[in-house]
């Protein structure tokens, strides 16, 4: 990739931050909990997670390689310094507001044009949540998880850790111990969330780990469309991002979760960038519930992420649509898990991997049909496209079937962009870059069309921008 | 009995001529002891448990007197068609009376030090070390350039112990330039209380323009254990075709590694697994395109009844310099009963960009409409299932054009389906 390519979100915000000393210990966990005025049970939860984390070793099975992370060299809590409790949007540090405006996220509601409510997480804490009034009217709770812990502790206590217990994996345990903020969404029974909800994550401080926690609960007959976006400044050292996202869908509820992940990828020599080690899982608890994950993974030095769905309720449906683009020295190991438990459950997996430059891109997925899952149905399609002869693409699907009535199909292909197709477009006057971008776009179309309109436009632009100069 | 005792038993009866080879074998065994047997925590053994295998007090085959009953002889001779050139090994030793005379292309010779080099990094190293610890002889098949072996060659490996005998076998095949070989490795055993174990190691080297067809017909008693590691190296313009037909055994683990070292070669790697009761078959294939401009096709099918389980792990790796490689992989699983289960892990690892690689995997049951069609024509459920299952399976047998080979495989296929259907 030539010098002309720039990560436009790579700037840093010069703002006073309050950070804890580096390193991780029980004291740090207690300090985080104290700082956030958490109830006793939350501290217990954190300590339990921390103690469990100590017993675990870092997983190495993913198809990625990176130097060992020194967990004692990270800061586990960083927040923009606040003088006093803020009462309205206007009191947010103007420097921060400016930052988000540069990122294209207007915090002031008056200026908004799109009907999206935003919760903004800067380093470790949530900065602002917009559209409170509109959401309050229908009873939707959308706030930071710290706020939810004070205002709706029962709801949080009831659901937190039920889908991803702290014992789930190494990074989930770490997150359980030190998560500092994140979003909380509660959609009451029978409510169709009137606007799309969105969280924007930004890592700003140096040598900080970001550990956010998102919990979404959709009660019976409800619907929510949730969007997530992320960026980070350009720094030479690697930064760790280990988030946990839990989704719970009750009877007839539907959750659509879309992510456009654009963390800093590191420079063209693979220096710096975010380690994105994320655990995302949803559970379709009730009958006829639906959860769909749509992701465009275009950032991070290393991505390690498997948004999953547990299909517990009969007739529930899970879907996973993914575009993962890697370039330069990026490494991605991403995919999904679909666990069929209920009868007549259905899942769809569409994964598109594009690897350019020296990058490595792996799909790793599991489809598990339990003995109880009568008439389960799965369709998986994983396509990889290689751009350049130094890149690599891998597919590691795991298919486990314990019920004969299940019908499963899995298909995967790997190839490079066809020269004939490029020639065809060139012969019609498009330059080779335009032609490739058009072909890549077509390759990803099935996934892009699952995204809400603005996101889909952004995703197309993002892929085009990233592929610019990386081919030819 | 512990493995130490088994090994001492074995060693006392099988001293190798060369001191170096004896020492190497000892080293292989110590290697095996320190590694132990794999557990399901190992990624490569995730779906296959060796707990039952570990619990059996294995004995060395050499202690067993080789006496075959009349019925056993009859059963063996049924497996020796006149159209084949047959070699019969009983409990690890060549049986001269049942076998045809050794051809000049075939020798049975003592194991040498080079065969026993340790290889910890190998994905199948547990079974390899175990295999090497209990070897004394290997069968060498050396087909000279431009030569064709007169008939299909069949190596029959029979186990007929009274109780729990463990045997290692090694076959080393070298097929010279432009030469041709069709090989059937037919393994079966006679029932005893705890079953026998066979650990088979085969290496095949196929020179330029040579053509090799290899069938592993595994039809051991349902108490038995079957392990095999097969390494295939292909030079340029070579043709290799294999079929792993797994019908018997309580537990089977087949490892097959095909490596392309030249250009313009083709490998067709097929597998047919038909199981009932609590049988378990684990096929691990590793197709490595080290050099480009080669083609590989994999197709594994299974039919599962009873509470049987199949595992297919197919790994395709296309190295960075292996441009213009073309690889296909397909795994189909047919589940006939409620308790049967199937696991499929088709993997692609691609480091070159100008390649075509794809894989597919399906799981399902028989189509109800098709069964209804048979029923409406007065064919009962059993017959219908059998015919549909046969139709599903035969495709892979037809990959082998030789009529005598086809007939032989069809016979095994029919009798297995007949047995299996009783369980549905």
PDB file of C-alpha atoms in Angstrom, chain A residues 63 366 371 374-375 386-416, chain B residues 43 46-47 313 320 323 335-338 340-365:
ATOM      1  CA  UNK A  63      -4.756 -18.860  13.228  1.00  0.00           C
ATOM      2  CA  UNK A 366     -19.167 -24.159  14.281  1.00  0.00           C
ATOM      3  CA  UNK A 371     -30.051 -34.402  19.666  1.00  0.00           C
ATOM      4  CA  UNK A 374     -35.605 -31.834  15.522  1.00  0.00           C
ATOM      5  CA  UNK A 375     -35.718 -30.590  11.912  1.00  0.00           C
ATOM      6  CA  UNK A 386      -7.331 -13.316  -2.476  1.00  0.00           C
ATOM      7  CA  UNK A 387      -5.817 -10.091  -3.715  1.00  0.00           C
ATOM      8  CA  UNK A 388      -2.073 -10.394  -4.156  1.00  0.00           C
ATOM      9  CA  UNK A 389       0.115 -13.461  -3.865  1.00  0.00           C
ATOM     10  CA  UNK A 390       1.408 -12.829  -0.344  1.00  0.00           C
ATOM     11  CA  UNK A 391      -1.969 -12.987   1.313  1.00  0.00           C
ATOM     12  CA  UNK A 392      -3.603 -16.101   2.680  1.00  0.00           C
ATOM     13  CA  UNK A 393      -7.145 -17.302   3.265  1.00  0.00           C
ATOM     14  CA  UNK A 394      -8.309 -20.140   5.460  1.00  0.00           C
ATOM     15  CA  UNK A 395     -11.543 -21.878   6.259  1.00  0.00           C
ATOM     16  CA  UNK A 396     -12.069 -23.966   9.392  1.00  0.00           C
ATOM     17  CA  UNK A 397     -15.684 -25.004   9.748  1.00  0.00           C
ATOM     18  CA  UNK A 398     -16.767 -27.498  12.427  1.00  0.00           C
ATOM     19  CA  UNK A 399     -20.010 -29.294  11.743  1.00  0.00           C
ATOM     20  CA  UNK A 400     -21.446 -31.546  14.441  1.00  0.00           C
ATOM     21  CA  UNK A 401     -24.755 -33.279  13.956  1.00  0.00           C
ATOM     22  CA  UNK A 402     -26.500 -35.432  16.535  1.00  0.00           C
ATOM     23  CA  UNK A 403     -29.980 -35.508  15.045  1.00  0.00           C
ATOM     24  CA  UNK A 404     -30.771 -37.278  11.800  1.00  0.00           C
ATOM     25  CA  UNK A 405     -33.610 -34.928  10.835  1.00  0.00           C
ATOM     26  CA  UNK A 406     -31.184 -32.057  10.479  1.00  0.00           C
ATOM     27  CA  UNK A 407     -30.401 -30.675   7.052  1.00  0.00           C
ATOM     28  CA  UNK A 408     -27.105 -28.924   6.646  1.00  0.00           C
ATOM     29  CA  UNK A 409     -25.200 -27.518   3.789  1.00  0.00           C
ATOM     30  CA  UNK A 410     -21.811 -25.966   3.950  1.00  0.00           C
ATOM     31  CA  UNK A 411     -19.974 -24.532   1.007  1.00  0.00           C
ATOM     32  CA  UNK A 412     -16.738 -22.670   0.734  1.00  0.00           C
ATOM     33  CA  UNK A 413     -14.711 -21.360  -2.136  1.00  0.00           C
ATOM     34  CA  UNK A 414     -11.408 -19.589  -2.414  1.00  0.00           C
ATOM     35  CA  UNK A 415     -10.201 -17.839  -5.501  1.00  0.00           C
ATOM     36  CA  UNK A 416      -8.765 -14.619  -6.733  1.00  0.00           C
TER      37      UNK A 416
ATOM     38  CA  UNK B  43      -7.476 -30.659  18.469  1.00  0.00           C
ATOM     39  CA  UNK B  46     -11.396 -33.769  19.418  1.00  0.00           C
ATOM     40  CA  UNK B  47     -14.082 -36.190  18.299  1.00  0.00           C
ATOM     41  CA  UNK B 313     -11.417 -33.773   8.966  1.00  0.00           C
ATOM     42  CA  UNK B 320       2.610 -19.878  -1.263  1.00  0.00           C
ATOM     43  CA  UNK B 323       0.102 -21.270  -7.933  1.00  0.00           C
ATOM     44  CA  UNK B 335     -27.932 -40.255   8.910  1.00  0.00           C
ATOM     45  CA  UNK B 336     -30.360 -43.150   9.107  1.00  0.00           C
ATOM     46  CA  UNK B 337     -31.047 -43.365  12.818  1.00  0.00           C
ATOM     47  CA  UNK B 338     -31.756 -41.037  15.684  1.00  0.00           C
ATOM     48  CA  UNK B 340     -26.169 -41.632  14.805  1.00  0.00           C
ATOM     49  CA  UNK B 341     -24.032 -38.534  14.639  1.00  0.00           C
ATOM     50  CA  UNK B 342     -21.642 -36.957  12.171  1.00  0.00           C
ATOM     51  CA  UNK B 343     -18.876 -34.408  12.482  1.00  0.00           C
ATOM     52  CA  UNK B 344     -17.347 -32.650   9.548  1.00  0.00           C
ATOM     53  CA  UNK B 345     -14.393 -30.297   9.584  1.00  0.00           C
ATOM     54  CA  UNK B 346     -13.354 -29.423   6.041  1.00  0.00           C
ATOM     55  CA  UNK B 347     -10.454 -27.000   6.229  1.00  0.00           C
ATOM     56  CA  UNK B 348      -8.806 -24.825   3.643  1.00  0.00           C
ATOM     57  CA  UNK B 349      -5.488 -23.139   4.258  1.00  0.00           C
ATOM     58  CA  UNK B 350      -4.513 -21.080   1.259  1.00  0.00           C
ATOM     59  CA  UNK B 351      -1.331 -19.098   0.874  1.00  0.00           C
ATOM     60  CA  UNK B 352      -1.287 -18.661  -2.918  1.00  0.00           C
ATOM     61  CA  UNK B 353      -3.633 -16.388  -4.799  1.00  0.00           C
ATOM     62  CA  UNK B 354      -4.000 -17.897  -8.249  1.00  0.00           C
ATOM     63  CA  UNK B 355      -5.764 -21.046  -7.141  1.00  0.00           C
ATOM     64  CA  UNK B 356      -9.174 -22.579  -7.165  1.00  0.00           C
ATOM     65  CA  UNK B 357     -10.220 -24.237  -3.967  1.00  0.00           C
ATOM     66  CA  UNK B 358     -13.588 -25.149  -2.636  1.00  0.00           C
ATOM     67  CA  UNK B 359     -15.253 -27.459  -0.230  1.00  0.00           C
ATOM     68  CA  UNK B 360     -18.701 -28.579   0.599  1.00  0.00           C
ATOM     69  CA  UNK B 361     -20.270 -30.564   3.368  1.00  0.00           C
ATOM     70  CA  UNK B 362     -23.787 -31.863   3.704  1.00  0.00           C
ATOM     71  CA  UNK B 363     -25.732 -33.740   6.359  1.00  0.00           C
ATOM     72  CA  UNK B 364     -29.165 -35.155   5.967  1.00  0.00           C
ATOM     73  CA  UNK B 365     -31.486 -38.107   6.018  1.00  0.00           C
TER      74      UNK B 365
END
